[in-house]
mmCIF file of C-alpha atoms and ligand atoms in Angstrom:
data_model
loop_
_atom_site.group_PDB
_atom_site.id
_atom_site.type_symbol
_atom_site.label_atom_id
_atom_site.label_comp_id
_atom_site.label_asym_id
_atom_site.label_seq_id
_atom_site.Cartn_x
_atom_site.Cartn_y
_atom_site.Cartn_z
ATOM 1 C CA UNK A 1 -2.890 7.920 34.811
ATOM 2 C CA UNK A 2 -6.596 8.721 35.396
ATOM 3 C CA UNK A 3 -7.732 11.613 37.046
ATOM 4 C CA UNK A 4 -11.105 10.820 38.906
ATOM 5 C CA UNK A 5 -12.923 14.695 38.973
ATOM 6 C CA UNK A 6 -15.324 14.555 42.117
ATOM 7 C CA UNK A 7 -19.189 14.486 41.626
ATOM 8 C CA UNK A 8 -20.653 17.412 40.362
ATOM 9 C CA UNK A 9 -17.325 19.095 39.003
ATOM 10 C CA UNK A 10 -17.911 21.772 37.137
ATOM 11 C CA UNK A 11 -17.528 22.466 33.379
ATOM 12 C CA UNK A 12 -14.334 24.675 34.520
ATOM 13 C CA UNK A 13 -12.494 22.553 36.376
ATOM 14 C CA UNK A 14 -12.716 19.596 33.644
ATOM 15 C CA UNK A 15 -11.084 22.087 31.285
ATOM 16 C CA UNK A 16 -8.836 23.164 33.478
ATOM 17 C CA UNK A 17 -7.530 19.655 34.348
ATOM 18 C CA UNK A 18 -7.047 18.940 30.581
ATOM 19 C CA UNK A 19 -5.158 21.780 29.729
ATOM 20 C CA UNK A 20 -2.512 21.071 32.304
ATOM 21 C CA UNK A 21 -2.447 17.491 31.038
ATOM 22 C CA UNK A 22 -2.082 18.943 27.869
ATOM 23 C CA UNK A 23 0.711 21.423 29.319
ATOM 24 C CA UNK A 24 2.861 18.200 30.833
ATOM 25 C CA UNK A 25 2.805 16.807 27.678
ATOM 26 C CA UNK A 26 0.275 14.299 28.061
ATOM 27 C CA UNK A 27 -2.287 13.259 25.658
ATOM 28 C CA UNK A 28 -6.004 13.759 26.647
ATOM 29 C CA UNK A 29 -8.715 11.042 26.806
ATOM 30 C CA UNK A 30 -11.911 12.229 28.251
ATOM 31 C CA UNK A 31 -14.693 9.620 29.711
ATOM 32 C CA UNK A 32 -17.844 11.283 30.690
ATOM 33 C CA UNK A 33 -20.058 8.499 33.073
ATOM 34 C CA UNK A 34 -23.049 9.670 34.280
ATOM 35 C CA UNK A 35 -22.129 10.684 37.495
ATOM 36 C CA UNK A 36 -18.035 11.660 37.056
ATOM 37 C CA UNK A 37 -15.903 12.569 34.292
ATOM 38 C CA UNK A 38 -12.692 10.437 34.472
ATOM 39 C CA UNK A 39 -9.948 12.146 32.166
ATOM 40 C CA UNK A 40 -7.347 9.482 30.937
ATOM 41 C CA UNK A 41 -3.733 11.252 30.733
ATOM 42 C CA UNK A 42 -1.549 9.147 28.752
ATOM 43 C CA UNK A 43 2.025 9.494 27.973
ATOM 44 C CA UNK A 44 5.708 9.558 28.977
ATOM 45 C CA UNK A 45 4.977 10.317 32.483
ATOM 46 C CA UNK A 46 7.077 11.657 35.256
ATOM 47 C CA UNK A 47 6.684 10.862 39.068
ATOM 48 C CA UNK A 48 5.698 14.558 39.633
ATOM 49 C CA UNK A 49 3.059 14.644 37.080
ATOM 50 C CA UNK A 50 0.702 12.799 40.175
ATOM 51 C CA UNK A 51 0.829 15.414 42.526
ATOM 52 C CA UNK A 52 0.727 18.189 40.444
ATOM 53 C CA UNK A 53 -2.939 16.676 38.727
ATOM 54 C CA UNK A 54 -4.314 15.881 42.413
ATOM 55 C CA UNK A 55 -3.717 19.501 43.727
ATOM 56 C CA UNK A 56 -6.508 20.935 40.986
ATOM 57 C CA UNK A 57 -9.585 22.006 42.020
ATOM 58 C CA UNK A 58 -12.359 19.790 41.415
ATOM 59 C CA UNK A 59 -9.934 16.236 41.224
ATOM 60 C CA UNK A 60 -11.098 13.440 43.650
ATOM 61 C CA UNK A 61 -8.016 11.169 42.852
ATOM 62 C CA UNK A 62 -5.283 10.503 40.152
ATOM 63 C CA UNK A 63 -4.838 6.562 39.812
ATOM 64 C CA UNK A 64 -1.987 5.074 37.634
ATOM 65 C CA UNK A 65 -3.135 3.021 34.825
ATOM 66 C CA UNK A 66 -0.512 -0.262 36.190
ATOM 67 C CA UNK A 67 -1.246 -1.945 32.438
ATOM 68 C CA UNK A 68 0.657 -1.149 29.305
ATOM 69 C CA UNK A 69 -2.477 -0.672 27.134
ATOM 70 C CA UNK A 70 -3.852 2.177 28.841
ATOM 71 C CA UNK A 71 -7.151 2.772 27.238
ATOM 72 C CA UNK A 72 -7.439 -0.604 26.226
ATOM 73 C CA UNK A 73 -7.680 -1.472 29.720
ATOM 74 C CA UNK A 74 -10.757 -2.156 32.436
ATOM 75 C CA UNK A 75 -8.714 0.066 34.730
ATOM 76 C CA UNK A 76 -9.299 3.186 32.592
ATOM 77 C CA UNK A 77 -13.071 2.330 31.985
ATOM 78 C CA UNK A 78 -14.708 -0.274 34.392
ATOM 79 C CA UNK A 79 -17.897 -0.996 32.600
ATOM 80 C CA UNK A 80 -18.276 -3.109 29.262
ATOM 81 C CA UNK A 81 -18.037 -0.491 26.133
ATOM 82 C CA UNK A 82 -20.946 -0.360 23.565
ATOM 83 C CA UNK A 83 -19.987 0.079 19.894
ATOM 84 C CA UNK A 84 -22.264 1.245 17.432
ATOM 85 C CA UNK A 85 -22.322 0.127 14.177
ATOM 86 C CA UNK A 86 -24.907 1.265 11.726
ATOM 87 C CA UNK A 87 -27.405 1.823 14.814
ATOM 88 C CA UNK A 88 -26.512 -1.988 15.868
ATOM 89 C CA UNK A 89 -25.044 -2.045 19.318
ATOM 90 C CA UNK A 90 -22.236 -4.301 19.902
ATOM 91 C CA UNK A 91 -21.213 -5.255 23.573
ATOM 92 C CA UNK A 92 -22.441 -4.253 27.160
ATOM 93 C CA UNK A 93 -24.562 -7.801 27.270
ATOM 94 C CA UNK A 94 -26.591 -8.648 24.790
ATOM 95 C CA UNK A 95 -25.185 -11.388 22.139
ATOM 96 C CA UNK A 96 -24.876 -10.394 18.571
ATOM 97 C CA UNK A 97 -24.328 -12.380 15.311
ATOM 98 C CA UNK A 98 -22.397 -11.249 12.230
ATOM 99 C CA UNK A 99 -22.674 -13.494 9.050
ATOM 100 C CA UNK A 100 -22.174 -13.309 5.689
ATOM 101 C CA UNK A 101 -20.142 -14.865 2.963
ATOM 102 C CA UNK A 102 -16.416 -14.961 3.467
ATOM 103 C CA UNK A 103 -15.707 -13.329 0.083
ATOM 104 C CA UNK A 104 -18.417 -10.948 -1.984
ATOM 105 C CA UNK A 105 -18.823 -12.666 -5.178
ATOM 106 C CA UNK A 106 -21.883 -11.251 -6.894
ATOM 107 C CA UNK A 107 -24.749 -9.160 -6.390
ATOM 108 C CA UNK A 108 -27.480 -12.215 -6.540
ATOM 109 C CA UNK A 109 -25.730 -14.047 -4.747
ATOM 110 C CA UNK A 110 -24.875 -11.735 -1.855
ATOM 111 C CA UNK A 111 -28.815 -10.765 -1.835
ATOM 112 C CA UNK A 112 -29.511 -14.441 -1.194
ATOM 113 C CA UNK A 113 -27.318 -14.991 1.862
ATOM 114 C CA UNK A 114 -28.359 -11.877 3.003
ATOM 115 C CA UNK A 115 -31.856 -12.342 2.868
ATOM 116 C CA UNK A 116 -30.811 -15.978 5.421
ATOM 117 C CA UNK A 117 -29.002 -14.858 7.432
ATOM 118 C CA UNK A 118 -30.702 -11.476 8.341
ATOM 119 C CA UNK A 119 -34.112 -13.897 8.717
ATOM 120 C CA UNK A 120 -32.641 -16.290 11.225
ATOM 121 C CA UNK A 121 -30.826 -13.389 13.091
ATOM 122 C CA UNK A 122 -27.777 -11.739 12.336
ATOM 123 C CA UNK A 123 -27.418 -8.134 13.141
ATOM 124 C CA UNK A 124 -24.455 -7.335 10.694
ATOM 125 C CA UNK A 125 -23.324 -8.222 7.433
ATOM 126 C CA UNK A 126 -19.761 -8.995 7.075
ATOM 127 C CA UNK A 127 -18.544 -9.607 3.358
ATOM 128 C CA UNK A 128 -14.429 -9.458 1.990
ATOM 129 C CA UNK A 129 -13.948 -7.009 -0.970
ATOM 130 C CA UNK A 130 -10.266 -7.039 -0.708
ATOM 131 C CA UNK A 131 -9.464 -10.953 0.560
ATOM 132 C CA UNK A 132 -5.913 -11.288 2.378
ATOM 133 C CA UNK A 133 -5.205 -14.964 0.253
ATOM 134 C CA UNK A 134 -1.438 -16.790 0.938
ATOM 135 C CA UNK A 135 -1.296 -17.160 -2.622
ATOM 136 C CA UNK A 136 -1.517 -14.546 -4.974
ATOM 137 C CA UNK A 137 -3.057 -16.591 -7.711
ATOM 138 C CA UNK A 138 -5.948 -16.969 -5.610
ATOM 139 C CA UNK A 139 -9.352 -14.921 -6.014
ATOM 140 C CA UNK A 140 -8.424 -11.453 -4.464
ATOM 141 C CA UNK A 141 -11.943 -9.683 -3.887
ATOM 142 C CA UNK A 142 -14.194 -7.835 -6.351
ATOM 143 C CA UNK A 143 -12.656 -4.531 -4.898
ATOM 144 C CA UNK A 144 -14.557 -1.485 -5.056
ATOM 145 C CA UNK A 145 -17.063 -3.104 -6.499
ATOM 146 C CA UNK A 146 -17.644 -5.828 -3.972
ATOM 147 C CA UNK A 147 -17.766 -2.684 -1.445
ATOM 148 C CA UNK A 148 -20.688 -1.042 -3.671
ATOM 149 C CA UNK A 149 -22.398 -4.575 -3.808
ATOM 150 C CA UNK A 150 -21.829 -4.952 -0.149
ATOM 151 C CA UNK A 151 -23.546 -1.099 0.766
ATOM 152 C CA UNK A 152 -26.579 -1.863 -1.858
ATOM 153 C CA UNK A 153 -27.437 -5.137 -0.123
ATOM 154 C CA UNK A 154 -26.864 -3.727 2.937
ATOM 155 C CA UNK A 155 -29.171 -1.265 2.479
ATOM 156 C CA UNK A 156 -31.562 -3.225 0.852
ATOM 157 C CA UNK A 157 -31.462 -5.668 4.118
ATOM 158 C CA UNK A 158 -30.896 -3.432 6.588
ATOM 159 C CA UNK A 159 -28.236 -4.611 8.063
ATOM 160 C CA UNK A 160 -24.830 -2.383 8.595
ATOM 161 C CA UNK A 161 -21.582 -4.191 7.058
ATOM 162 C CA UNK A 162 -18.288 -4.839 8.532
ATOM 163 C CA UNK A 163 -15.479 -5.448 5.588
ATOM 164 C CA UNK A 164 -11.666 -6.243 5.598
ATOM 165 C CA UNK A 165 -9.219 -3.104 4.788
ATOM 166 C CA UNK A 166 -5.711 -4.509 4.224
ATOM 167 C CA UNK A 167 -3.754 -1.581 3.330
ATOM 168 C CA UNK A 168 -3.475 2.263 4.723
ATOM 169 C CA UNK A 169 -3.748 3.349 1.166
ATOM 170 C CA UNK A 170 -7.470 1.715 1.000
ATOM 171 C CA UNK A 171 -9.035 3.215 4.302
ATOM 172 C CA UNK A 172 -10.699 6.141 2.432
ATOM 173 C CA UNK A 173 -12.339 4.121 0.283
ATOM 174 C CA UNK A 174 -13.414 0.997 2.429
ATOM 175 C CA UNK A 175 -14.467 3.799 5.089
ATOM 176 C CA UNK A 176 -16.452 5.728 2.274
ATOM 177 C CA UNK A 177 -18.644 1.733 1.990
ATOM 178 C CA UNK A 178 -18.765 0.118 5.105
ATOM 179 C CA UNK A 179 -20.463 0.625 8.648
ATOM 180 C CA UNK A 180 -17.294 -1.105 10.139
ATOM 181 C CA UNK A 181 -13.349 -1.883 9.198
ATOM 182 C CA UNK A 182 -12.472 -5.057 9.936
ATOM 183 C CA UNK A 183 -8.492 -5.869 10.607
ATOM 184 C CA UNK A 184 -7.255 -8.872 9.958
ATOM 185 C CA UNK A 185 -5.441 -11.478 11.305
ATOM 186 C CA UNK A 186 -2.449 -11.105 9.333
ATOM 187 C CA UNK A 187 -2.848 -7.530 10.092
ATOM 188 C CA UNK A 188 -2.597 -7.407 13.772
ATOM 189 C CA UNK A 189 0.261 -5.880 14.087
ATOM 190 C CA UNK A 190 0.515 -3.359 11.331
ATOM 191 C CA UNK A 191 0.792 -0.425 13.167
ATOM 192 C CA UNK A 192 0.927 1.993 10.550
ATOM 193 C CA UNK A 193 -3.112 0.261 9.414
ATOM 194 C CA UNK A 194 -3.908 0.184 12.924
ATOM 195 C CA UNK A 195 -3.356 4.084 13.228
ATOM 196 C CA UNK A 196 -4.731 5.104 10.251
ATOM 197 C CA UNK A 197 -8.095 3.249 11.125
ATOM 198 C CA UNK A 198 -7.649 5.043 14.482
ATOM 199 C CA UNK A 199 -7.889 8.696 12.500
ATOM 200 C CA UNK A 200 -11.630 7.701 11.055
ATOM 201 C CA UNK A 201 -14.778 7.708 13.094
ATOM 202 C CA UNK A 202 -16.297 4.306 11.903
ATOM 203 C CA UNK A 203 -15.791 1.083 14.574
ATOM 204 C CA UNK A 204 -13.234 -1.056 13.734
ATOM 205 C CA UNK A 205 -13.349 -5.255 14.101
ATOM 206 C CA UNK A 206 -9.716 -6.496 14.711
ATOM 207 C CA UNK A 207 -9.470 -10.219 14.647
ATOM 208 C CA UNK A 208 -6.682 -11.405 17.111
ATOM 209 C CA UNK A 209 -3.095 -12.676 14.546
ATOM 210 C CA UNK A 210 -2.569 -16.648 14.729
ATOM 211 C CA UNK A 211 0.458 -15.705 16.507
ATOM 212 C CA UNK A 212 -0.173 -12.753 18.623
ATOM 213 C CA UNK A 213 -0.339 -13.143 22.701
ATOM 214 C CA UNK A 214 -3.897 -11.212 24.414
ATOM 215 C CA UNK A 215 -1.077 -8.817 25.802
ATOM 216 C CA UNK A 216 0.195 -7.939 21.889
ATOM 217 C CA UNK A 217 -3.425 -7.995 21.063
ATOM 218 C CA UNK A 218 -4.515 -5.422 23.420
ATOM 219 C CA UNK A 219 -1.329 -3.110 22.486
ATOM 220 C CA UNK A 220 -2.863 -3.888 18.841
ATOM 221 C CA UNK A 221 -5.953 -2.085 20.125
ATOM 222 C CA UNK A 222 -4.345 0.448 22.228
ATOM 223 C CA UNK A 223 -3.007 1.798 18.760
ATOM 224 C CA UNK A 224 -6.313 2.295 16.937
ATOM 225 C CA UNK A 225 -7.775 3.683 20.460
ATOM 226 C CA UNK A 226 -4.730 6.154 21.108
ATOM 227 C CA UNK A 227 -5.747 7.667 18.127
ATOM 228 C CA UNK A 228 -8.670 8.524 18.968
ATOM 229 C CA UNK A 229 -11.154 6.023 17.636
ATOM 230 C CA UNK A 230 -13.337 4.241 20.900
ATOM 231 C CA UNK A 231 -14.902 1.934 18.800
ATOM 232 C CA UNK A 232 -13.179 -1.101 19.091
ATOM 233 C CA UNK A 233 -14.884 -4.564 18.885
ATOM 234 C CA UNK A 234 -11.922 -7.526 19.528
ATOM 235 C CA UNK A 235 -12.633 -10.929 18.058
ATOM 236 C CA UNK A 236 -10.383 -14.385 18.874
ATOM 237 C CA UNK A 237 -10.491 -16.569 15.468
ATOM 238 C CA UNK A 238 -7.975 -19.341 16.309
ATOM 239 C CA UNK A 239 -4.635 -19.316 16.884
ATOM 240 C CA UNK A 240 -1.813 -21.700 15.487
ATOM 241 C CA UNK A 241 -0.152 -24.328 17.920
ATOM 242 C CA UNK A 242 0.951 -28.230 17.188
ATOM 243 C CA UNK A 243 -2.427 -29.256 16.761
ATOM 244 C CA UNK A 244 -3.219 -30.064 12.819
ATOM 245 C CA UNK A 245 -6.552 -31.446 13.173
ATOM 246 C CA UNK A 246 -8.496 -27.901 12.332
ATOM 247 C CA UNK A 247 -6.716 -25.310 10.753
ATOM 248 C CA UNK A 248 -6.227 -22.819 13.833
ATOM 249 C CA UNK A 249 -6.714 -23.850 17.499
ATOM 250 C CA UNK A 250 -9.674 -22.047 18.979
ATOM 251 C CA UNK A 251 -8.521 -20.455 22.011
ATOM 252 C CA UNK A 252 -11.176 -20.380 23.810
ATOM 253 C CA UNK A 253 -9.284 -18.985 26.944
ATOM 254 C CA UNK A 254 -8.771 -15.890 25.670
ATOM 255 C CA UNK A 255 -12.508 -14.931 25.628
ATOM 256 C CA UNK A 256 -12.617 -14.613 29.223
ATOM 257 C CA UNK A 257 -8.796 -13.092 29.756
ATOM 258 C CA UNK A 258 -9.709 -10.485 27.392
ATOM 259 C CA UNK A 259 -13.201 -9.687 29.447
ATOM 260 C CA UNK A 260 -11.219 -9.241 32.267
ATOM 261 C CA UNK A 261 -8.763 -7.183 30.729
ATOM 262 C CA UNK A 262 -10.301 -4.959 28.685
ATOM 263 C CA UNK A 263 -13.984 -3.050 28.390
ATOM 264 C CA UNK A 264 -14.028 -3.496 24.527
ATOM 265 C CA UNK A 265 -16.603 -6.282 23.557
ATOM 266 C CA UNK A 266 -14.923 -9.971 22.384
ATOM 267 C CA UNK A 267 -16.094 -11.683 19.847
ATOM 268 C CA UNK A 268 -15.435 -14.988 18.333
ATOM 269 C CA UNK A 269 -14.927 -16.364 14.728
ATOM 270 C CA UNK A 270 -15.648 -20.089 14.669
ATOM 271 C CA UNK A 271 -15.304 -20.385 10.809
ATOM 272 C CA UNK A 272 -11.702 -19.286 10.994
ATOM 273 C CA UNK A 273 -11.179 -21.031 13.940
ATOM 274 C CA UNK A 274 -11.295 -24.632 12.842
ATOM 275 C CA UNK A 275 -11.744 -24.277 9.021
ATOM 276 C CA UNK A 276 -14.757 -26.838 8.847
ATOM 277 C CA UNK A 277 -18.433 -26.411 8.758
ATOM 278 C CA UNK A 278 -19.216 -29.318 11.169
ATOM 279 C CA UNK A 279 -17.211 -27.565 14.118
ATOM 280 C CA UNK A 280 -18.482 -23.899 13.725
ATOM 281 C CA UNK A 281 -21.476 -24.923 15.917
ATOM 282 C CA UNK A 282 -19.697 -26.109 18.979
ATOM 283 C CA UNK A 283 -17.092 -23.860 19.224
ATOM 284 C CA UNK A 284 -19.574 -20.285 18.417
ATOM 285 C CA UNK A 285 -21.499 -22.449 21.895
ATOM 286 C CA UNK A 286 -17.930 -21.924 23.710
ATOM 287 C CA UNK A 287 -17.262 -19.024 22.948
ATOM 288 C CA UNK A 288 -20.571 -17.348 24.047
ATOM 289 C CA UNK A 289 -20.948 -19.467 27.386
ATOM 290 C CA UNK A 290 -17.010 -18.046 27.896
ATOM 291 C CA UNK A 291 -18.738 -14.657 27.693
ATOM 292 C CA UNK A 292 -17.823 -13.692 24.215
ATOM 293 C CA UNK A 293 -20.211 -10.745 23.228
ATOM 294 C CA UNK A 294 -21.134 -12.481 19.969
ATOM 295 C CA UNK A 295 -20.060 -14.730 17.025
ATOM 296 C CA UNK A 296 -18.856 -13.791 13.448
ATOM 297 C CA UNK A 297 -19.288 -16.773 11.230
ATOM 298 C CA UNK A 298 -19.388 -17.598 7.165
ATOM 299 C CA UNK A 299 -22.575 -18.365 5.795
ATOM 300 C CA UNK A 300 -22.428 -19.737 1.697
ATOM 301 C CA UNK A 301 -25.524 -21.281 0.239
ATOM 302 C CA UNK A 302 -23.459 -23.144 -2.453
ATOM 303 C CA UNK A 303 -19.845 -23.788 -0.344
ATOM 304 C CA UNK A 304 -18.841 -25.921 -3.348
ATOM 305 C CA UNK A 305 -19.065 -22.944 -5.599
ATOM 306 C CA UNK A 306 -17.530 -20.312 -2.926
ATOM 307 C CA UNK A 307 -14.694 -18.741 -4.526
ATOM 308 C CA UNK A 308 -12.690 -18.572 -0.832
ATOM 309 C CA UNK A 309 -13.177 -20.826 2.569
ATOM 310 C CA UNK A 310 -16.078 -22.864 0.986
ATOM 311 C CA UNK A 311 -15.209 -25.740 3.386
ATOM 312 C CA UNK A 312 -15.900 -23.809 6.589
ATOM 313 C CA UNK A 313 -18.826 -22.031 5.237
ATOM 314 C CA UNK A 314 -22.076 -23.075 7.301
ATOM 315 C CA UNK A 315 -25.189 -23.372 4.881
ATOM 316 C CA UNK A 316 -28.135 -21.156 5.721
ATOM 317 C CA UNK A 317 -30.167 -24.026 7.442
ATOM 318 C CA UNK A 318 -26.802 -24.633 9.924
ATOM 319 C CA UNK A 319 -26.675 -21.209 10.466
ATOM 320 C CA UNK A 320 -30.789 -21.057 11.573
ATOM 321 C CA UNK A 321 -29.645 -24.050 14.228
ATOM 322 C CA UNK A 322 -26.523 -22.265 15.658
ATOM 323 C CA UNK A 323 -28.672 -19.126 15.526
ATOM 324 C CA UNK A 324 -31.113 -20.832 18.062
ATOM 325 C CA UNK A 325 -28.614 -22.561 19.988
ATOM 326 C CA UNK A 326 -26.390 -19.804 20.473
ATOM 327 C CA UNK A 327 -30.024 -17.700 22.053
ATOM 328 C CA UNK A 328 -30.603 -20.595 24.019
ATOM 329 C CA UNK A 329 -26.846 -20.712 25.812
ATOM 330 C CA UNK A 330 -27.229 -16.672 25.585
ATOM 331 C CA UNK A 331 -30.552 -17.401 27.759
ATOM 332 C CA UNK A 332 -29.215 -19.907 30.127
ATOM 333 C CA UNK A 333 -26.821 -17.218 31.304
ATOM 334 C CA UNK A 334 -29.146 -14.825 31.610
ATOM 335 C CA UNK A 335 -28.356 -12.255 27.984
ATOM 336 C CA UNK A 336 -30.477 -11.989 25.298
ATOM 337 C CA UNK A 337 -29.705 -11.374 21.817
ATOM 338 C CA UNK A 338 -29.352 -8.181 19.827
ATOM 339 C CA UNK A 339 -31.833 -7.860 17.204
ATOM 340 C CA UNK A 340 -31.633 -7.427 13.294
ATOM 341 C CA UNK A 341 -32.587 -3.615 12.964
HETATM 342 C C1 PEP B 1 -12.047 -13.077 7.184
HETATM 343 O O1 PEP B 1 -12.751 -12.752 8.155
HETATM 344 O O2 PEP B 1 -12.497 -13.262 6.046
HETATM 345 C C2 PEP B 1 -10.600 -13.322 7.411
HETATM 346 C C3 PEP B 1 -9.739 -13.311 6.402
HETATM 347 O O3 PEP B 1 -10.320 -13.568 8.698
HETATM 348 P P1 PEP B 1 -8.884 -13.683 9.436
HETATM 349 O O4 PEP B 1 -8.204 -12.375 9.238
HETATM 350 O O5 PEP B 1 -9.261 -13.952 10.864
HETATM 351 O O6 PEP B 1 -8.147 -14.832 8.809
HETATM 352 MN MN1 MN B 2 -12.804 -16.363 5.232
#
């Protein structure tokens, strides 16, 4: 449910209202807007619970939240949500570009894309450390010290990094590095993760599984926010089907479902999405005119020498062109784009 206080409620009555959600049993989420405080009370809820909220002093109206991700959903907070990352603002209009190597490799060569990608435009760095690879034999990340490579440059360039934390056990440290925890795919629906990321104040980026509905996506999200944690940035990077053309099927659809769903900002990862450097451009155009919030794509100056995803990695001058055609489909509908800090 969400109770609506009236304009002007005081300071009282708010705290009022959430100790008798508190008293039923409910959890508390609390939404200060500018004009109203809406309080979210979420929870095994009994018909009673309604009435007894609307008879308090200082509540306009108590609305039940009809989807199951509650504070996922638009009807729990109407406007687009803004996440912060580093002092980069993510959502709420403006388009934004992550990019960055799919895996960190070294420190030279990290400063290099860096230094490209931050001059044609991106806002964040993204940059694995711990890689999620199908076979184990395959390069697994530099570890810790791909996450102290990946803060240095970062610093260095200015731009706040998002990075991939695949187990519970390595949330302190990834959280201690980056500006933002990415999920992955194959993570979706680790619950246990998806909670523990909830209990930490940094912004978390969880990519949509191959295999995961919008609906199992959003409850994917509802864990990390019922914990606590607003700062949730959603990203669609292909999904598998019968098509083998590409290596996941971009589903472009789910950009606007998800708007319409849910207040956290949608992004879209083009690299994933169709596995080859000559599509990224095309489909990171899609997505944005379907209203994504901004792109996440893999930038490699040498692909042939990238240690993971080489053939979907967009060289720096490819990532300068879908830099300027992404602004100028941004433009045609009105949004500009967020700005390297
Ligand atoms: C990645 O972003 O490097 C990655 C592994 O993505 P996904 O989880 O979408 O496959
Ligand atoms: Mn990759």
């Amino acid at each position: 449910m969400i109770v609506v206080m009236e304009q002007g409620a005081s300071s009282a009555q708010i705290d009022h209202v959430i100790e008798r959600i508190k008293s039923l049993g409910l959890a508390v989420h609390l939404s200060k807007g500018e004009y109203r405080t809406v309080i979210g009370a979420i929870g095994d809820k009994r018909p009673e619970h309604q009435s007894i909220l609307e008879a308090i002093d200082g509540v306009e109206q108590v609305v039940p939240i009809m989807k199951p991700f509650k504070l996922a959903s638009r009807e729990f907070h109407r406007g687009d949500s803004v996440v912060d990352v580093g002092g980069v603002k993510l959502g709420g209009g403006p388009v934004a570009l992550i990019a960055g190597p799919c895996a960190i490799e070294s420190r030279q060569f990290l400063r290099t894309v860096a230094g490209q990608v931050r001059a044609a435009g991106a806002a964040v760095l993204r940059g694995g450390a711990f890689k999620p690879r199908t076979s184990p034999y395959s390069f697994q990340g530099l570890g810790e010290d791909g996450l102290k490579l990946l803060r240095e440059v970062g610093d260095e360039f200015k731009l706040p990094v998002v990075t991939e934390v695949l187990a519970v056990s390595e949330v302190p440290i990834v959280e201690r590095y980056a500006d933002m925890l990415q999920i992955g795919a194959r993570n979706v629906q680790n619950f246990h993760l998806l909670s523990e990321v909830g209990k930490t104040r940094k912004p978390v980026f969880l990519k949509r599984g191959f295999a995961t509905t919008v609906r199992e996506y959003l409850m994917s999200a509802e864990y990390i926010l019922s914990q606590g944690n607003q700062q949730v940035v959603l990203c669609e990077r292909g999904i598998k089907t019968f098509e083998t053309e590409l290596r996941f099927t971009f589903d472009v659809s789910a950009v606007p479902v998800l708007k319409q769903n849910t207040h956290l900002p949608v992004f879209v990862d083009p690299s994933h999405a169709s596995g080859h450097r000559q599509f990224v451009l095309p489909l990171a155009l899609a997505g944005v005119a379907a209203g994504a919030d901004g792109v996440m794509v893999e930038v490699h100056h040498c692909p042939e020498e990238a240690m993971c995803d080489g053939p979907q990695a967009l060289l720096p001058d490819m990532f300068v062109e879908l830099s300027k055609q992404v602004a100028a489909v941004a433009a045609a509908l009105g949004r500009s784009m967020v700005k390297p800090l």
